[in-house]
N, CA, C and O atoms as a CHARMM CRD file, in Angstrom:
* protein
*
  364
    1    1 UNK  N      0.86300  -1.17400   0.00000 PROA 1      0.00000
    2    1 UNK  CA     0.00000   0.00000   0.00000 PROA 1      0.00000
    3    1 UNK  C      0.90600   1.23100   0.00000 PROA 1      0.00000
    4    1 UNK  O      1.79700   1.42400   0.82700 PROA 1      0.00000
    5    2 UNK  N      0.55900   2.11800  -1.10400 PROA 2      0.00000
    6    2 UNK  CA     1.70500   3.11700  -1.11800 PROA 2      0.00000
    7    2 UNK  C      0.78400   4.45300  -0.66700 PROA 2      0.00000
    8    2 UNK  O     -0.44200   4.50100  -0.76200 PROA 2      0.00000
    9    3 UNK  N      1.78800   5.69300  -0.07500 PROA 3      0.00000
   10    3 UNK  CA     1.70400   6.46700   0.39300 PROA 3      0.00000
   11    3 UNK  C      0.23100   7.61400  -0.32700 PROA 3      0.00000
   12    3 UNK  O     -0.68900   8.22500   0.21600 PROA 3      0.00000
   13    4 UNK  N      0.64200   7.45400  -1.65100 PROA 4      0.00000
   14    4 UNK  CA    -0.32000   7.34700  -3.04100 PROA 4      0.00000
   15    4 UNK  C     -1.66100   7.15100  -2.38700 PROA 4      0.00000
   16    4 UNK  O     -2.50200   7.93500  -1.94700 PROA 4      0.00000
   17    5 UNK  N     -1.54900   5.41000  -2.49800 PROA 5      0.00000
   18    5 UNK  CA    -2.73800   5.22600  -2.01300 PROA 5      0.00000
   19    5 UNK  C     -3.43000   5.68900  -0.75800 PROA 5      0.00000
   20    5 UNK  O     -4.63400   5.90200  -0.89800 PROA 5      0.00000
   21    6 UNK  N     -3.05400   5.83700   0.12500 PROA 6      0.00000
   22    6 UNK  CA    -3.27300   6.12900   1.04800 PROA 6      0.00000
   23    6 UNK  C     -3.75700   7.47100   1.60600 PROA 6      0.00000
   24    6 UNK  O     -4.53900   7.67600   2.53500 PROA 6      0.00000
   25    7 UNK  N     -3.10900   8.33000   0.82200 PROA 7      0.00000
   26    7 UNK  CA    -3.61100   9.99500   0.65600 PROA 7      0.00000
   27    7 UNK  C     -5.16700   9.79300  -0.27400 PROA 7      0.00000
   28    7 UNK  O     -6.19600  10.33100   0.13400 PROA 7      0.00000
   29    8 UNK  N     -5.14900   9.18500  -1.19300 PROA 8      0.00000
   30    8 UNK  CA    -6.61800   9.39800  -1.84300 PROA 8      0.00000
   31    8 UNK  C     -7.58500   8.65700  -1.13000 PROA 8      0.00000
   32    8 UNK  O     -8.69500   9.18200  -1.05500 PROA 8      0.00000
   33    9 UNK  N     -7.38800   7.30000  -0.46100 PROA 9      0.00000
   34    9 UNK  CA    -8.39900   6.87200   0.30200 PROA 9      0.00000
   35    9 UNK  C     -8.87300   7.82900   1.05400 PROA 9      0.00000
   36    9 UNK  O    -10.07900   8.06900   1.02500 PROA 9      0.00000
   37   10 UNK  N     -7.66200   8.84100   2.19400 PROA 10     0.00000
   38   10 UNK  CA    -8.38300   9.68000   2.95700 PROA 10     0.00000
   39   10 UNK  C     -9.04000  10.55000   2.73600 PROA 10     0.00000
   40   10 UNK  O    -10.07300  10.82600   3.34600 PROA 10     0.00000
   41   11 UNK  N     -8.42800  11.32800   1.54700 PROA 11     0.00000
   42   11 UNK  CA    -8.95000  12.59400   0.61100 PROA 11     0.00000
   43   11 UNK  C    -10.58800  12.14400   0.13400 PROA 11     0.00000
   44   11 UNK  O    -11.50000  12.96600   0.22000 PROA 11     0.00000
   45   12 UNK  N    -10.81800  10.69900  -0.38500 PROA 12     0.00000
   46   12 UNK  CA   -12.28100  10.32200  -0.71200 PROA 12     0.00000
   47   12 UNK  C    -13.08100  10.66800   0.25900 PROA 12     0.00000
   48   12 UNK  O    -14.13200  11.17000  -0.14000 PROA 12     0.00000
   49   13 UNK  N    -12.88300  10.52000   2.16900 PROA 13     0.00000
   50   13 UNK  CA   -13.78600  10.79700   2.81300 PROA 13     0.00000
   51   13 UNK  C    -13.76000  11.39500   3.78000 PROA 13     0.00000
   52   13 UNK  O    -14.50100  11.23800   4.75000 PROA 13     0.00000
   53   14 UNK  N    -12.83600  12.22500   3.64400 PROA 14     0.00000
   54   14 UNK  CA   -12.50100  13.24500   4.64100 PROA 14     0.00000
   55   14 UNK  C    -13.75700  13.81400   4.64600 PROA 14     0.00000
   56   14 UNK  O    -14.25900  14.05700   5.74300 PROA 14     0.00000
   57   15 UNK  N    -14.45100  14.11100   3.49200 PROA 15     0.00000
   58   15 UNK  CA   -16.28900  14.62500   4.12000 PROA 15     0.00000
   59   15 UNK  C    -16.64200  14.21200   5.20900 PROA 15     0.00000
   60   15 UNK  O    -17.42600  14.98000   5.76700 PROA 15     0.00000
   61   16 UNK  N    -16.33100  13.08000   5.90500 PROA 16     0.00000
   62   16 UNK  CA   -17.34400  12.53700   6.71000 PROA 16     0.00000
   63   16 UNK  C    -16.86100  13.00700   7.73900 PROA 16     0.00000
   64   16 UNK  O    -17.67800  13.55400   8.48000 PROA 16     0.00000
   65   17 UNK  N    -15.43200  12.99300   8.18300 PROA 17     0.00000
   66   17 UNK  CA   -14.75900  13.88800   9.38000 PROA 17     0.00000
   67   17 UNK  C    -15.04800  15.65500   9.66900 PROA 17     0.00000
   68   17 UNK  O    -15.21800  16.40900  10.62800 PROA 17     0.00000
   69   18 UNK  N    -14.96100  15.72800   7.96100 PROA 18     0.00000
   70   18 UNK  CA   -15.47000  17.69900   8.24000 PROA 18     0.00000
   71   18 UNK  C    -16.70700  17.61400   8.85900 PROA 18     0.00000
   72   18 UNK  O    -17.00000  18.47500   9.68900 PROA 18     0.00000
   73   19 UNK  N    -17.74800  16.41300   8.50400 PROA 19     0.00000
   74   19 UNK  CA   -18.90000  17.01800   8.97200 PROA 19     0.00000
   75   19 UNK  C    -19.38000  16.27800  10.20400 PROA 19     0.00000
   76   19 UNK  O    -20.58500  16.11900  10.39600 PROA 19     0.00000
   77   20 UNK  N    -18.43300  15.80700  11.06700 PROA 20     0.00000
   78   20 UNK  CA   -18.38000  15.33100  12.35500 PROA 20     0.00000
   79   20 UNK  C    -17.13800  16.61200  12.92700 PROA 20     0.00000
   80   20 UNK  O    -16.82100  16.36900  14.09100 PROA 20     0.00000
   81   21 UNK  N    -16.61900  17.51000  12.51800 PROA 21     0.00000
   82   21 UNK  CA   -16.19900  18.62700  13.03400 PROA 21     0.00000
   83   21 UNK  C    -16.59200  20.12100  12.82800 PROA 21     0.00000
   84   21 UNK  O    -16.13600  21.18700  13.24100 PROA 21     0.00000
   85   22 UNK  N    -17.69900  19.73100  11.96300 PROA 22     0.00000
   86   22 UNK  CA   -18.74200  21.02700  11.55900 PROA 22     0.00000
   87   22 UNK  C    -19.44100  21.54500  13.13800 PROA 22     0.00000
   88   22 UNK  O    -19.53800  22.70900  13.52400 PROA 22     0.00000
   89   23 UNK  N    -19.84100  20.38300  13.82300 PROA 23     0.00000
   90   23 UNK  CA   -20.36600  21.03800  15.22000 PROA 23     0.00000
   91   23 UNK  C    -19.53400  21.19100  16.15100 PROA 23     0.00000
   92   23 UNK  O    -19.84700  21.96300  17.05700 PROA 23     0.00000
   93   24 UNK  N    -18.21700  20.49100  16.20000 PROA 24     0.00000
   94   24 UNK  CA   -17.24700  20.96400  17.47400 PROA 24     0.00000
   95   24 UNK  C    -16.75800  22.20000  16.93600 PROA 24     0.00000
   96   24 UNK  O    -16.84100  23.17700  17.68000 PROA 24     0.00000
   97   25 UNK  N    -16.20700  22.37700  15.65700 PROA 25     0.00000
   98   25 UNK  CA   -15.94100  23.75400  15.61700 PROA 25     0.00000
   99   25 UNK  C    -16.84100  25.02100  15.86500 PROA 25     0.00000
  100   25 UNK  O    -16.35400  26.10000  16.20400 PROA 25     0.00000
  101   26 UNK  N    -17.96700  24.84800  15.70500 PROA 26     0.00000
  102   26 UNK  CA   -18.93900  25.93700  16.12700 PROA 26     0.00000
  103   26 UNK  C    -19.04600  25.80600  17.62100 PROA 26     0.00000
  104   26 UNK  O    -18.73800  26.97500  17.85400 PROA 26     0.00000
  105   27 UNK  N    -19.20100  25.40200  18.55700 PROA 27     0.00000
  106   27 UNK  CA   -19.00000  25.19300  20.41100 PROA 27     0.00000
  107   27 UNK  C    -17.83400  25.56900  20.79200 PROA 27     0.00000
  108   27 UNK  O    -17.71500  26.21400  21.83400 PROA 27     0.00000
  109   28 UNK  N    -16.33400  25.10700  19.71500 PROA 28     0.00000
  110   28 UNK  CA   -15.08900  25.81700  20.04200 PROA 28     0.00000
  111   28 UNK  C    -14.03400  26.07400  19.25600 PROA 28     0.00000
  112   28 UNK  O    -13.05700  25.41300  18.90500 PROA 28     0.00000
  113   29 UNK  N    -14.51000  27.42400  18.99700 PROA 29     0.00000
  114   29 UNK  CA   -13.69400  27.95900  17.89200 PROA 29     0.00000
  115   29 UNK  C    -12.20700  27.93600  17.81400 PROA 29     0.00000
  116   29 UNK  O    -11.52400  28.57300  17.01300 PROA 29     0.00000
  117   30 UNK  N    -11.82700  27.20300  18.65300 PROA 30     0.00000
  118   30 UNK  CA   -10.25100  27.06700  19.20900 PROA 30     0.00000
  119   30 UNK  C     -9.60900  25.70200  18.59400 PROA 30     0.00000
  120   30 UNK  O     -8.44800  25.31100  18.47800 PROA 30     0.00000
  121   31 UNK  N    -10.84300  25.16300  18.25800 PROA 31     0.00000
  122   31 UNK  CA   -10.55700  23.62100  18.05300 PROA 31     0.00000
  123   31 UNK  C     -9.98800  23.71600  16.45600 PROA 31     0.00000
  124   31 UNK  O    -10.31700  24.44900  15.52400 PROA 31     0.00000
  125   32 UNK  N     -8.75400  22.38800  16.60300 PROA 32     0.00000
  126   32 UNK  CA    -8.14300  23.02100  14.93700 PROA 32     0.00000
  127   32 UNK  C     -7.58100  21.48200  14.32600 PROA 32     0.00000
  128   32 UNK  O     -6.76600  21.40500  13.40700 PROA 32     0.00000
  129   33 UNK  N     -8.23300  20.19400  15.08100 PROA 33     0.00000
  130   33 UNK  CA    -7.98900  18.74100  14.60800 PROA 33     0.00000
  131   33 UNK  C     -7.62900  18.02400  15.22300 PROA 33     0.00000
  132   33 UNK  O     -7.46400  18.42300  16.37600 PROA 33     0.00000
  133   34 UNK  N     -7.34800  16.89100  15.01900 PROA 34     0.00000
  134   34 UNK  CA    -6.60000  16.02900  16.14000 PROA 34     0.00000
  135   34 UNK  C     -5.80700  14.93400  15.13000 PROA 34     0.00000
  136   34 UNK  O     -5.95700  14.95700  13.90900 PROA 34     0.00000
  137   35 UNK  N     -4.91200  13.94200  15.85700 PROA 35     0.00000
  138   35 UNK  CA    -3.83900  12.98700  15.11100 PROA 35     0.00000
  139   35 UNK  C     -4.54300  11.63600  14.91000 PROA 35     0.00000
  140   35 UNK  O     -4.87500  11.02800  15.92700 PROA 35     0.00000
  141   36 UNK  N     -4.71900  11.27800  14.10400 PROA 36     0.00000
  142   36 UNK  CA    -5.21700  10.18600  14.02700 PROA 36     0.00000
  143   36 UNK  C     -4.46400   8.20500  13.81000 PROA 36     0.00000
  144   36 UNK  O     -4.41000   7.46700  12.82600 PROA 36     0.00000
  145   37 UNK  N     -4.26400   8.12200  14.47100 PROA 37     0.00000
  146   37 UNK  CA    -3.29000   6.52100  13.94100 PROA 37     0.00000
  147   37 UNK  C     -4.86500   5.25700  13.91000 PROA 37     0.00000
  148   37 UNK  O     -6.02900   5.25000  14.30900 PROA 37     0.00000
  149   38 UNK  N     -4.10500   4.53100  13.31800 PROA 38     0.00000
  150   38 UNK  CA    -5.26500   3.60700  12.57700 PROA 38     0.00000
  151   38 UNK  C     -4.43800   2.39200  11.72800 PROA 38     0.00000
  152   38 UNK  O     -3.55400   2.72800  10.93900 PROA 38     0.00000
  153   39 UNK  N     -4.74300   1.08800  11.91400 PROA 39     0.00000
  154   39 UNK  CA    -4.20800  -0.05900  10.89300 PROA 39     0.00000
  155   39 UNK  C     -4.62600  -0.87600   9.83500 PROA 39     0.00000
  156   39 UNK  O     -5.14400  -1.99000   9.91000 PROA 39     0.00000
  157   40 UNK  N     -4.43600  -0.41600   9.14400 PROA 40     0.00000
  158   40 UNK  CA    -5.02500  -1.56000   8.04700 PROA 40     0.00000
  159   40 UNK  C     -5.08100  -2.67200   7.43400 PROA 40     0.00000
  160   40 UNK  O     -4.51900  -2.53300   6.34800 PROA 40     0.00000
  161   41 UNK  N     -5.65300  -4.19500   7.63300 PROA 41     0.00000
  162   41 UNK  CA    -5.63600  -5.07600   7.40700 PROA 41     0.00000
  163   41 UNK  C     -5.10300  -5.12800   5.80900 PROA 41     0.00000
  164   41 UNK  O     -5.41500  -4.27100   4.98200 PROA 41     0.00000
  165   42 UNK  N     -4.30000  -6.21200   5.54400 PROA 42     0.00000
  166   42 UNK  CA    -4.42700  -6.73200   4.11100 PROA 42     0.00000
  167   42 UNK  C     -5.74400  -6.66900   2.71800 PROA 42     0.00000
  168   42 UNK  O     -5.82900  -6.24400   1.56500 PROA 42     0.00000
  169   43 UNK  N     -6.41500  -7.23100   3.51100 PROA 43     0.00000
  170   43 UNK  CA    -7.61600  -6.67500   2.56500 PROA 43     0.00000
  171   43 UNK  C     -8.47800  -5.24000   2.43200 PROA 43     0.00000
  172   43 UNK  O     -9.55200  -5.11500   1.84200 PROA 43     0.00000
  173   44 UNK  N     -7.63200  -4.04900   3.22700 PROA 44     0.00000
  174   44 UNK  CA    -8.13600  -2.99600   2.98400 PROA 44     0.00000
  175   44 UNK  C     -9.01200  -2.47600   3.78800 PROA 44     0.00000
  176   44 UNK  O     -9.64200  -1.46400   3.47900 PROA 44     0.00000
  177   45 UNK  N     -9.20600  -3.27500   5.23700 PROA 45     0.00000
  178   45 UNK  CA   -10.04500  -2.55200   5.87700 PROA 45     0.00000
  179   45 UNK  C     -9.70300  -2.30200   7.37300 PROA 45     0.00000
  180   45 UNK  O     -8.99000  -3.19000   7.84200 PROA 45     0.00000
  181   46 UNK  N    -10.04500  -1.29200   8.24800 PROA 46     0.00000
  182   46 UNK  CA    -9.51100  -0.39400   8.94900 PROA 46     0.00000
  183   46 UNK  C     -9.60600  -0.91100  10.20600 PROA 46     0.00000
  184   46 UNK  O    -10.77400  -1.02700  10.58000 PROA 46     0.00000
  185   47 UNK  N     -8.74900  -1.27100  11.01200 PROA 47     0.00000
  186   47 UNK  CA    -9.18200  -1.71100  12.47900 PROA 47     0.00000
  187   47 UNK  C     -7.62800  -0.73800  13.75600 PROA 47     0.00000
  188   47 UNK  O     -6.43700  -0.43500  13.68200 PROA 47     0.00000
  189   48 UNK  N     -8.52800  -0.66900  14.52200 PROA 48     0.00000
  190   48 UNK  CA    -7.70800  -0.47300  15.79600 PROA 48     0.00000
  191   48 UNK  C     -7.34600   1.31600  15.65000 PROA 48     0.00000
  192   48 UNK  O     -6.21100   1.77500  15.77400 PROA 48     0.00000
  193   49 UNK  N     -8.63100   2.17000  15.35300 PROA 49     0.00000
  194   49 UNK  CA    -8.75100   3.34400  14.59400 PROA 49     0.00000
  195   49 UNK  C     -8.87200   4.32400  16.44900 PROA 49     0.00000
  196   49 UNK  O     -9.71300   4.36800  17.34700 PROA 49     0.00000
  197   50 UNK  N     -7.71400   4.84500  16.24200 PROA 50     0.00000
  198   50 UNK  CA    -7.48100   5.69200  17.60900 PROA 50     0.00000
  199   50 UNK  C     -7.57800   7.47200  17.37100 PROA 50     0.00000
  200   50 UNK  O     -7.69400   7.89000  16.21900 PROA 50     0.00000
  201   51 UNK  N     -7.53900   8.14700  18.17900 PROA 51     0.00000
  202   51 UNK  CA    -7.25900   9.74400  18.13400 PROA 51     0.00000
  203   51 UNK  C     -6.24400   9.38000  18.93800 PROA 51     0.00000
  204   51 UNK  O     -6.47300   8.64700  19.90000 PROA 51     0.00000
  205   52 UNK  N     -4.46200  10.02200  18.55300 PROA 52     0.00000
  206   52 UNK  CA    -3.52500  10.22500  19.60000 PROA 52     0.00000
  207   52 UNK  C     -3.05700  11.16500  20.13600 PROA 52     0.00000
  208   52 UNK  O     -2.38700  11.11900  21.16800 PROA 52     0.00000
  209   53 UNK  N     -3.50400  12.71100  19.15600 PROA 53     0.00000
  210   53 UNK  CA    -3.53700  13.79800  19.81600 PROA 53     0.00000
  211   53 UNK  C     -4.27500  14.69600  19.16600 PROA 53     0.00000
  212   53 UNK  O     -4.71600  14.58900  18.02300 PROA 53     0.00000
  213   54 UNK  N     -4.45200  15.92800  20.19600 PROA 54     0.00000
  214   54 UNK  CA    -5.35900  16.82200  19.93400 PROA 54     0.00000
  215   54 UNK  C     -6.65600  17.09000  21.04000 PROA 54     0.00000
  216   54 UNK  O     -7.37500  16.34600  21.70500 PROA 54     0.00000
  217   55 UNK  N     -6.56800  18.20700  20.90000 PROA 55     0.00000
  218   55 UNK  CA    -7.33700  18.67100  22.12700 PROA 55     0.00000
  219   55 UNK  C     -9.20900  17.94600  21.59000 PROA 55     0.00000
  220   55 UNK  O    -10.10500  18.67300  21.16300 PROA 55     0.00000
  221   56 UNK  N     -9.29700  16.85900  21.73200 PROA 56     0.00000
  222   56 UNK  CA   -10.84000  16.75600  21.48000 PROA 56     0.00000
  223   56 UNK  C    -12.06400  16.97600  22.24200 PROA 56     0.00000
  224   56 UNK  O    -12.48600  15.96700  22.80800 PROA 56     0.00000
  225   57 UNK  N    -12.84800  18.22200  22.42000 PROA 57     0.00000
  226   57 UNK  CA   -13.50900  18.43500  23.74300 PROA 57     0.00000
  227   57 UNK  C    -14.58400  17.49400  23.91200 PROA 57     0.00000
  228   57 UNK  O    -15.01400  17.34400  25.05600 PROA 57     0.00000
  229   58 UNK  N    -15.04500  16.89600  23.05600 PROA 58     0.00000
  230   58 UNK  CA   -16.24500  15.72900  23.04800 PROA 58     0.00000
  231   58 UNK  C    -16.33000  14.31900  22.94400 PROA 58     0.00000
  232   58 UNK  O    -15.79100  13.95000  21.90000 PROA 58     0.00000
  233   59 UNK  N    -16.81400  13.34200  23.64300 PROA 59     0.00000
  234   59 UNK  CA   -16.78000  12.31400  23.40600 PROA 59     0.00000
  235   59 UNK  C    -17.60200  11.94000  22.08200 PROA 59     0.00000
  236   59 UNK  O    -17.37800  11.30400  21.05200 PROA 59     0.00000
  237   60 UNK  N    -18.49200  12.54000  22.54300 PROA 60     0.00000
  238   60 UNK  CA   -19.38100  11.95100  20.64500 PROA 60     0.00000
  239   60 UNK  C    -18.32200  12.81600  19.42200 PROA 60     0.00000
  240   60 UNK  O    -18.15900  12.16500  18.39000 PROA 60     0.00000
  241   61 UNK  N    -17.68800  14.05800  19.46500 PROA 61     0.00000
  242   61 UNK  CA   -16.56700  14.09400  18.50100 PROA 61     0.00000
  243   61 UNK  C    -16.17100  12.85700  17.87600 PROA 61     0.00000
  244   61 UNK  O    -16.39200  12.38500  16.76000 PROA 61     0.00000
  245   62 UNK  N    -15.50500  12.43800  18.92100 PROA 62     0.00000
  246   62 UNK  CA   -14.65900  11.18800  19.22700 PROA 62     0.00000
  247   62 UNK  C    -14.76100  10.35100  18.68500 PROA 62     0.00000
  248   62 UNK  O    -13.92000   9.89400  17.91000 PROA 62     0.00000
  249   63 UNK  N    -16.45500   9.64100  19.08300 PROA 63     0.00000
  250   63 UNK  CA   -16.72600   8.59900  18.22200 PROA 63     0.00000
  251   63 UNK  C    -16.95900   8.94500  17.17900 PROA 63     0.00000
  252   63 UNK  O    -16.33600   8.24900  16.37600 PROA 63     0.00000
  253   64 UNK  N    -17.61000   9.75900  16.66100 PROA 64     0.00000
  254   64 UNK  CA   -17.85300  10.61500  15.22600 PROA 64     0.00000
  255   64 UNK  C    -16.33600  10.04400  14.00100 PROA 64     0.00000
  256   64 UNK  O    -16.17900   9.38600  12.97300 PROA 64     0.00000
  257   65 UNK  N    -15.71600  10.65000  14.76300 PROA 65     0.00000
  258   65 UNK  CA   -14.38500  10.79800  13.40300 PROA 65     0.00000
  259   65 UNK  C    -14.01100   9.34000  13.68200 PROA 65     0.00000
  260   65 UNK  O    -13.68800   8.74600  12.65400 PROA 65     0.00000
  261   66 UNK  N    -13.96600   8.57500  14.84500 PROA 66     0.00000
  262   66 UNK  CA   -13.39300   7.12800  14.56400 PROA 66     0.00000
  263   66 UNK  C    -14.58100   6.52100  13.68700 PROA 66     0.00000
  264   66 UNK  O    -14.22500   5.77100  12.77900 PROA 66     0.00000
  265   67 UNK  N    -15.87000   6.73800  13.83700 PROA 67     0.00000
  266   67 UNK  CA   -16.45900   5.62600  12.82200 PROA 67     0.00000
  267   67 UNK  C    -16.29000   6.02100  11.84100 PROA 67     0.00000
  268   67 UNK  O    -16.37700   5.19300  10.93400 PROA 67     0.00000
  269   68 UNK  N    -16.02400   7.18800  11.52500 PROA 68     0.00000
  270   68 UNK  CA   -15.38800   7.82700   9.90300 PROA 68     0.00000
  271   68 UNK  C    -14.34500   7.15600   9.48200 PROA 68     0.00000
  272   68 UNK  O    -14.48600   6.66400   8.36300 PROA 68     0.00000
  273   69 UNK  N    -13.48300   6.99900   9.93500 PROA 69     0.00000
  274   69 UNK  CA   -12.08500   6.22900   9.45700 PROA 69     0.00000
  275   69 UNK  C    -12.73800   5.00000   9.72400 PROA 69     0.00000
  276   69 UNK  O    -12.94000   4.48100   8.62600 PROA 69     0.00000
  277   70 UNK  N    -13.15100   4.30100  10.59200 PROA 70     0.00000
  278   70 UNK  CA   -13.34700   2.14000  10.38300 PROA 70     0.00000
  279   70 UNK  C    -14.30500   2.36500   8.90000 PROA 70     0.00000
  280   70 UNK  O    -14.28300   1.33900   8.22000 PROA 70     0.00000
  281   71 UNK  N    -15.00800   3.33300   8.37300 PROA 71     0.00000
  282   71 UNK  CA   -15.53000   3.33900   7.60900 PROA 71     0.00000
  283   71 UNK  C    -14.64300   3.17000   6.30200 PROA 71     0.00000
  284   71 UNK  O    -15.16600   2.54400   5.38100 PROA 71     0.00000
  285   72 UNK  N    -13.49300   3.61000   6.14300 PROA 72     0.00000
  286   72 UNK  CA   -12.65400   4.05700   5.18600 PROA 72     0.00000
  287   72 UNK  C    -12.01900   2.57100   4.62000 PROA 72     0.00000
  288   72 UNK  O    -11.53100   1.73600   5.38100 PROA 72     0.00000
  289   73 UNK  N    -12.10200   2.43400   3.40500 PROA 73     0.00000
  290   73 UNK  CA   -11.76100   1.34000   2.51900 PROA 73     0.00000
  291   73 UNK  C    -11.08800   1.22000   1.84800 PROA 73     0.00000
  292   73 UNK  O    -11.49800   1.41400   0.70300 PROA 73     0.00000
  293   74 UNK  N     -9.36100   0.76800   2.01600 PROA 74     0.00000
  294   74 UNK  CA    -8.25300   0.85700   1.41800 PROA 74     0.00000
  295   74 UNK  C     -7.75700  -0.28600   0.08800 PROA 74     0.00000
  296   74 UNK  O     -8.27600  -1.39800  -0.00400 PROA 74     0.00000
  297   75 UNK  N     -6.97100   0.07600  -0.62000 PROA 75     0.00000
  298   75 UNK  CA    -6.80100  -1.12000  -1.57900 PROA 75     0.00000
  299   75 UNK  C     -6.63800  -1.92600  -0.93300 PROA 75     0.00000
  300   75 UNK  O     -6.73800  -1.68400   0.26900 PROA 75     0.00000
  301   76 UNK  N     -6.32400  -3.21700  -1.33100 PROA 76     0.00000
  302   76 UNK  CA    -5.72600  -4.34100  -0.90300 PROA 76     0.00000
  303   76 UNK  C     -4.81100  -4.29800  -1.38900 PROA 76     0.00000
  304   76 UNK  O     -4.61700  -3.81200  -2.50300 PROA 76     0.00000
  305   77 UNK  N     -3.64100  -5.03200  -0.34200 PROA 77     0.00000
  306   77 UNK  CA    -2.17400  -5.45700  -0.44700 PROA 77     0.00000
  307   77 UNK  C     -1.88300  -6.38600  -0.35100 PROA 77     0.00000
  308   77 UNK  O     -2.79700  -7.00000   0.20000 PROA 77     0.00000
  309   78 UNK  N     -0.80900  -7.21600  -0.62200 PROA 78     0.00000
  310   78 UNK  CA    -0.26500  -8.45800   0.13800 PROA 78     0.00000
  311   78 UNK  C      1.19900  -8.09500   0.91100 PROA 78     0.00000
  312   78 UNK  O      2.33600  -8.11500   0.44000 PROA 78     0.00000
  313   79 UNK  N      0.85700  -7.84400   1.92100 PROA 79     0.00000
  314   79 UNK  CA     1.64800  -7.90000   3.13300 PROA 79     0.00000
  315   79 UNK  C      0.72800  -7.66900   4.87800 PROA 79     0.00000
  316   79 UNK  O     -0.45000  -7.32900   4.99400 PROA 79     0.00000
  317   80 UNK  N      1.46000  -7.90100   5.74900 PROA 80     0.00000
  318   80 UNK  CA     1.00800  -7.48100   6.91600 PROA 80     0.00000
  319   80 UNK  C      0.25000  -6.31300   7.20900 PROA 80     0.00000
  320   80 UNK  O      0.58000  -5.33000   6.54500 PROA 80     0.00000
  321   81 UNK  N     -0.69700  -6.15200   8.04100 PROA 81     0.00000
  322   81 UNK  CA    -1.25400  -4.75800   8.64200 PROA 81     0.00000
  323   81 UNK  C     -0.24500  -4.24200   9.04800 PROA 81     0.00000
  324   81 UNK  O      0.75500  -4.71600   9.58700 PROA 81     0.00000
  325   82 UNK  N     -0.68700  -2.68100   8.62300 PROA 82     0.00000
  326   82 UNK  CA     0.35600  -1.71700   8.64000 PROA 82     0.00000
  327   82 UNK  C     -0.61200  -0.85000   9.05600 PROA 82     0.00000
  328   82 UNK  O     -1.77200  -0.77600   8.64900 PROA 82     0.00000
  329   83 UNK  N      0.29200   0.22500  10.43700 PROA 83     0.00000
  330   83 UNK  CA    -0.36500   1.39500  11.17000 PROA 83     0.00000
  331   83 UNK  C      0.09200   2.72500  10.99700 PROA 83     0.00000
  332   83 UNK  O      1.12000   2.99800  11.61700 PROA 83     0.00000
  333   84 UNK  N     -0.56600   3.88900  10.10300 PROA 84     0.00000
  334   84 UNK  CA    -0.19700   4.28300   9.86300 PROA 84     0.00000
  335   84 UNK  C     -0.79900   5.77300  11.27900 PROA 84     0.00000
  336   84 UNK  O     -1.53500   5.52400  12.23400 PROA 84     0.00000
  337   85 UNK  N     -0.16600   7.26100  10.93600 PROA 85     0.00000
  338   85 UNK  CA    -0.67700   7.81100  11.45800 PROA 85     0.00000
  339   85 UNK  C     -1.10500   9.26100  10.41500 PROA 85     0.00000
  340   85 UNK  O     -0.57300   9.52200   9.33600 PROA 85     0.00000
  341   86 UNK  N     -2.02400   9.93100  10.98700 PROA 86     0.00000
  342   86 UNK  CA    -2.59100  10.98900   9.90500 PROA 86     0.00000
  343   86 UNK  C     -3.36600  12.11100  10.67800 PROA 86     0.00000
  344   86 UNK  O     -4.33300  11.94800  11.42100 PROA 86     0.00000
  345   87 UNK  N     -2.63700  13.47500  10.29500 PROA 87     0.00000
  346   87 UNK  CA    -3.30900  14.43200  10.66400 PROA 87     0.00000
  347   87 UNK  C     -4.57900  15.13600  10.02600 PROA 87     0.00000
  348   87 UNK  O     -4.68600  15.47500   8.84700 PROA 87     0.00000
  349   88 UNK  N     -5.49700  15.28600  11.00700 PROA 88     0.00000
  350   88 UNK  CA    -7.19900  15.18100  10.77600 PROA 88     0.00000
  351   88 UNK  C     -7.41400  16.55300  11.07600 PROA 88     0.00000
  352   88 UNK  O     -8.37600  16.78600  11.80800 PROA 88     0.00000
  353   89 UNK  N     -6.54300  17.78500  10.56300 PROA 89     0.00000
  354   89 UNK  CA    -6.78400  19.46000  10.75000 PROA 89     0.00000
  355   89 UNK  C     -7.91600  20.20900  10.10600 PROA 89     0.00000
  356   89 UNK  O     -8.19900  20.05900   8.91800 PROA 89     0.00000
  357   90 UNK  N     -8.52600  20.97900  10.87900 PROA 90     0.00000
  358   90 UNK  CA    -9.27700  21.47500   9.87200 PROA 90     0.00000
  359   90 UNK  C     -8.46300  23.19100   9.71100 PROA 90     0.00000
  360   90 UNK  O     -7.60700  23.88700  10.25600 PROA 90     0.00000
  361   91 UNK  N     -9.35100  23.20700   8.67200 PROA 91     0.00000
  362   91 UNK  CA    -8.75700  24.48000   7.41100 PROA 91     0.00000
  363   91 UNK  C     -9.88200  25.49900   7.57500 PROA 91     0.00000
  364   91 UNK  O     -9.88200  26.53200   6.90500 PROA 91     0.00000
């Protein structure tokens, strides 16, 4: 799985994170993303999907952007799960 890939998987649904940070940013205008690490199985799909930093003031945030990423559907590879990490900023 190349780096390639991996930028357009996120780029496909980063919608779903903006609009699970459409309401924390309006409650706190201070808020500006958080780090995201996450692994991806061989066949392309997302497990063990964490926030590792960033000020997140909400728990439903929280869950919000993680079911956004287990949602996210990567090529398939043949090699081991691989964990990558990715910053989730908003603009």
């Amino acid at each position: 799985l190349t780096s390639d890939q991996i930028n357009a998987t996120v780029r496909e649904n980063l919608y779903r994170i903006r609009d699970c940070y459409a309401a924390e940013t309006a409650a706190n205008p201070g808020f500006r993303g958080a780090v995201a690490a996450w692994s991806i199985r061989p066949d392309g799909r997302v497990f063990n999907a964490r926030l590792t930093d960033g000020a997140v003031a909400s728990r439903t945030l929280e869950q919000c952007v993680l079911r956004a990423i287990r949602r996210m559907q990567f090529p398939q590879f043949n090699n081991t799960p691989m964990t990558i990490s990715f910053p989730l900023r908003v603009q």
